[in-house]
Structure formats: structure tokens, C-alpha cells
mmCIF file of C-alpha atoms in Angstrom:
data_model
loop_
_atom_site.group_PDB
_atom_site.id
_atom_site.type_symbol
_atom_site.label_atom_id
_atom_site.label_comp_id
_atom_site.label_asym_id
_atom_site.label_seq_id
_atom_site.Cartn_x
_atom_site.Cartn_y
_atom_site.Cartn_z
ATOM 1 C CA MET A 1 -0.524 -3.847 9.381
ATOM 2 C CA GLN A 2 1.869 -1.262 7.960
ATOM 3 C CA LYS A 3 3.277 -1.646 4.434
ATOM 4 C CA SER A 4 6.916 -1.595 5.515
ATOM 5 C CA PHE A 5 6.242 -4.322 7.979
ATOM 6 C CA VAL A 6 4.636 -6.558 5.295
ATOM 7 C CA ILE A 7 7.506 -5.867 2.927
ATOM 8 C CA THR A 8 10.072 -6.910 5.392
ATOM 9 C CA LEU A 9 8.269 -9.839 6.662
ATOM 10 C CA ILE A 10 7.841 -11.180 2.833
ATOM 11 C CA THR A 11 11.626 -10.366 2.202
ATOM 12 C CA ALA A 12 12.558 -12.375 5.542
ATOM 13 C CA LEU A 13 10.442 -15.368 4.326
ATOM 14 C CA ILE A 14 11.993 -15.582 0.983
ATOM 15 C CA GLY A 15 15.287 -15.201 2.508
ATOM 16 C CA ALA A 16 14.668 -18.219 5.018
ATOM 17 C CA VAL A 17 13.619 -20.239 2.150
ATOM 18 C CA ILE A 18 16.796 -19.726 0.118
ATOM 19 C CA ILE A 19 18.967 -20.194 3.245
ATOM 20 C CA TYR A 20 17.092 -23.442 4.208
ATOM 21 C CA ALA A 21 17.617 -24.623 0.625
ATOM 22 C CA LEU A 22 21.081 -23.769 0.735
ATOM 23 C CA SER A 23 21.881 -25.156 4.238
ATOM 24 C CA THR A 24 20.515 -28.068 6.509
ATOM 25 C CA ASN A 25 20.886 -25.941 9.700
ATOM 26 C CA VAL A 26 17.445 -25.203 10.924
ATOM 27 C CA GLN A 27 18.965 -22.734 13.615
ATOM 28 C CA LEU A 28 20.227 -20.675 11.065
ATOM 29 C CA VAL A 29 16.951 -20.056 9.332
ATOM 30 C CA VAL A 30 15.038 -19.631 12.570
ATOM 31 C CA SER A 31 17.527 -17.036 13.860
ATOM 32 C CA PHE A 32 17.327 -15.170 10.321
ATOM 33 C CA ILE A 33 13.676 -14.889 10.512
ATOM 34 C CA ALA A 34 13.736 -13.703 14.102
ATOM 35 C CA GLY A 35 16.245 -11.130 13.208
ATOM 36 C CA ALA A 36 14.516 -9.688 10.369
ATOM 37 C CA MET A 37 11.081 -9.661 12.186
ATOM 38 C CA LEU A 38 12.818 -7.682 14.907
ATOM 39 C CA ALA A 39 14.316 -5.363 12.619
ATOM 40 C CA SER A 40 10.901 -4.721 10.680
ATOM 41 C CA LEU A 41 9.222 -4.150 14.138
ATOM 42 C CA ILE A 42 11.761 -1.631 15.052
ATOM 43 C CA PHE A 43 11.587 0.254 11.708
ATOM 44 C CA THR A 44 7.945 0.152 11.579
ATOM 45 C CA PHE A 45 6.791 1.349 15.140
ATOM 46 C CA ALA A 46 10.054 3.495 16.092
ATOM 47 C CA PRO A 47 9.093 7.188 15.361
ATOM 48 C CA SER A 48 11.028 8.743 12.835
ATOM 49 C CA SER A 49 12.116 12.422 13.529
ATOM 50 C CA SER A 50 12.347 13.257 9.758
ATOM 51 C CA ALA A 51 9.008 11.957 8.751
ATOM 52 C CA ALA A 52 7.336 13.352 11.576
ATOM 53 C CA GLY A 53 8.594 16.722 11.082
ATOM 54 C CA SER A 54 7.805 16.949 7.352
ATOM 55 C CA ASN A 55 4.012 15.837 7.770
ATOM 56 C CA GLU A 56 3.070 18.355 10.394
ATOM 57 C CA PRO A 57 2.622 22.152 9.289
ATOM 58 C CA TYR A 58 4.776 24.831 10.858
ATOM 59 C CA VAL A 59 2.988 26.734 13.525
ATOM 60 C CA GLY A 60 3.963 30.075 14.008
ATOM 61 C CA PRO A 61 4.793 33.240 11.928
ATOM 62 C CA THR A 62 4.408 32.448 8.360
ATOM 63 C CA MET A 63 4.908 34.259 5.234
ATOM 64 C CA THR A 64 3.849 33.700 1.641
ATOM 65 C CA LEU A 65 6.377 34.235 -1.043
ATOM 66 C CA TYR A 66 5.658 34.942 -4.731
ATOM 67 C CA VAL A 67 8.081 32.857 -6.662
ATOM 68 C CA GLY A 68 8.143 33.762 -10.532
ATOM 69 C CA ASN A 69 10.050 32.645 -13.712
ATOM 70 C CA LEU A 70 9.753 29.023 -12.408
ATOM 71 C CA PRO A 71 10.448 26.413 -15.215
ATOM 72 C CA TYR A 72 7.256 25.078 -16.625
ATOM 73 C CA ARG A 73 8.175 21.528 -15.951
ATOM 74 C CA VAL A 74 8.760 21.935 -12.169
ATOM 75 C CA HIS A 75 6.768 20.169 -9.753
ATOM 76 C CA GLU A 76 5.574 21.241 -6.379
ATOM 77 C CA GLY A 77 8.126 18.821 -4.467
ATOM 78 C CA GLU A 78 10.910 20.357 -6.236
ATOM 79 C CA VAL A 79 10.023 23.830 -5.279
ATOM 80 C CA LYS A 80 9.339 22.555 -1.674
ATOM 81 C CA SER A 81 12.540 20.953 -1.233
ATOM 82 C CA LEU A 82 14.546 24.052 -2.641
ATOM 83 C CA PHE A 83 12.773 26.332 -0.034
ATOM 84 C CA GLY A 84 12.892 23.625 2.698
ATOM 85 C CA GLU A 85 16.621 24.310 2.826
ATOM 86 C CA TYR A 86 15.855 27.584 4.254
ATOM 87 C CA GLY A 87 13.037 26.541 6.750
ATOM 88 C CA PRO A 88 9.874 24.667 7.352
ATOM 89 C CA VAL A 89 7.436 24.693 4.215
ATOM 90 C CA ASN A 90 3.766 24.679 4.874
ATOM 91 C CA SER A 91 2.474 24.762 1.250
ATOM 92 C CA VAL A 92 3.516 25.047 -2.184
ATOM 93 C CA ARG A 93 0.865 26.347 -4.922
ATOM 94 C CA LEU A 94 2.105 26.451 -8.425
ATOM 95 C CA VAL A 95 -0.476 28.286 -10.736
ATOM 96 C CA ARG A 96 -2.153 26.670 -13.703
ATOM 97 C CA ASP A 97 -3.748 27.926 -16.738
ATOM 98 C CA ARG A 98 -7.380 27.202 -16.227
ATOM 99 C CA LYS A 99 -7.968 26.012 -19.826
ATOM 100 C CA THR A 100 -4.956 23.923 -20.660
ATOM 101 C CA GLY A 101 -3.669 22.921 -17.201
ATOM 102 C CA ARG A 102 -0.424 23.879 -17.899
ATOM 103 C CA ARG A 103 1.846 25.699 -15.244
ATOM 104 C CA LYS A 104 2.090 29.384 -15.780
ATOM 105 C CA GLY A 105 5.575 29.646 -14.420
ATOM 106 C CA PHE A 106 4.896 31.292 -11.195
ATOM 107 C CA GLY A 107 3.560 30.139 -7.911
ATOM 108 C CA PHE A 108 3.507 30.672 -4.024
ATOM 109 C CA VAL A 109 5.358 29.178 -1.110
ATOM 110 C CA GLU A 110 4.115 29.366 2.396
ATOM 111 C CA MET A 111 6.817 29.032 5.045
ATOM 112 C CA SER A 112 8.201 30.229 8.316
ATOM 113 C CA GLU A 113 8.726 34.070 8.388
ATOM 114 C CA ALA A 114 12.414 33.605 9.279
ATOM 115 C CA GLY A 115 12.837 30.830 6.717
ATOM 116 C CA ALA A 116 11.108 33.165 4.081
ATOM 117 C CA LYS A 117 13.434 36.021 4.639
ATOM 118 C CA LYS A 118 16.568 33.865 4.328
ATOM 119 C CA ALA A 119 14.959 32.202 1.282
ATOM 120 C CA MET A 120 14.162 35.533 -0.459
ATOM 121 C CA ASN A 121 17.804 36.860 0.189
ATOM 122 C CA LYS A 122 19.289 33.621 -1.259
ATOM 123 C CA LEU A 123 16.941 32.524 -3.992
ATOM 124 C CA ASN A 124 16.158 35.869 -5.635
ATOM 125 C CA ASP A 125 18.180 36.004 -8.814
ATOM 126 C CA TYR A 126 19.052 32.235 -8.175
ATOM 127 C CA SER A 127 19.418 29.796 -11.366
ATOM 128 C CA PHE A 128 17.236 27.009 -10.940
ATOM 129 C CA GLN A 129 16.758 24.355 -13.733
ATOM 130 C CA GLU A 130 18.225 27.191 -16.255
ATOM 131 C CA ARG A 131 15.799 29.984 -15.057
ATOM 132 C CA THR A 132 16.669 32.698 -12.906
ATOM 133 C CA LEU A 133 14.062 33.034 -10.053
ATOM 134 C CA LYS A 134 12.381 35.991 -8.997
ATOM 135 C CA VAL A 135 11.317 35.628 -5.252
ATOM 136 C CA ARG A 136 9.324 38.332 -3.336
ATOM 137 C CA GLU A 137 6.835 38.713 -0.704
ATOM 138 C CA ALA A 138 3.542 37.969 -2.115
ATOM 139 C CA LYS A 139 0.900 40.800 -1.786
ATOM 140 C CA SER A 140 -2.101 40.112 -0.115
ATOM 141 C CA GLN A 141 -5.402 39.476 -2.092
ATOM 142 C CA GLU A 142 -7.334 42.189 -0.331
ATOM 143 C CA SER A 143 -7.863 45.236 -2.420
ATOM 144 C CA ASP A 144 -6.114 48.375 -1.518
ATOM 145 C CA PRO A 145 -8.325 51.149 -0.013
ATOM 146 C CA ALA A 146 -7.405 53.642 -3.040
ATOM 147 C CA ASP A 147 -9.170 51.020 -5.215
ATOM 148 C CA GLN A 148 -12.120 50.832 -3.031
ATOM 149 C CA ASN A 149 -12.731 54.537 -3.325
ATOM 150 C CA LYS A 150 -12.584 54.384 -7.230
ATOM 151 C CA ASP A 151 -15.655 51.788 -7.306
ATOM 152 C CA SER A 152 -17.693 54.033 -4.822
#
């Protein structure tokens, strides 16, 4: 059983007991319980379009953005909701110091390519929690060919 169904069922039973204590009409209690159970079944088993879309990662061309000058207290969810206004976000990675575990004030957002371009235009130099964000396309982790020639 799903958690929302159980919570709704318990609420319906408590409501039925209260109504029964205040009234002697048994039909009222039975109709209340039936209505609450029907509502809980509809909410539990009906697909939710917003929840289904947020759990599935975006499939298509993606781009990873570097986001600098983030507030140190910001969480992944806050960054995801900010960038989510411009397109589907696959992941948010906020960089932490290995020794202290504190955030370093920058991170990476992977999102749809079209949304990333919109977000770069709108959120670069955007004031977010009293900090001015710097948003750029992230550079790949692969080293440049010029760096490889120096090592040889």
C-alpha cells in the first residue's frame, strides 16, 4: 500500500469517529468513509503528470553548465528549481571541499540544450540569494591536445 493511501484512510477513520460521536445518523458516517476511500484511491493510483515528468531524466541533447559564485548555503534542490524554469534539469552537482565537506560556491547543472542556452542568457549576472551568478558552458574534463604534446 502507498503511504498517501494509508494517511487518507486513517484521516477518514478519525473523521468518521468524530462525525459518529456528534451525530446518530449512521448513513452520514458510511458515506463519509466511502467518499474518503474513493478520493484516496483516485489520488493514489491516478498518474500525476508533474511527478512523472520530474522523476524521468530528459532524453535528448543535453549541455552541462558551470555555475559560479553560488551562495555557500544553497542546496541542489534550490539550484534545480531555479534552472528548471528554463528547461528540464537532469542533474545538479555542487562541488564540496574534500577535507571540510563545505560547499565551494560553484557547481554544474546538466539540462536540455535549449534550456541551457536560455538559462545562460537569463541567469548569467543574475542576483540569486544576494550573490551574482556566473553561468557558462562547462569545459570538458578531457585535456587539450596542446597539453598532451607538452607531456610527451
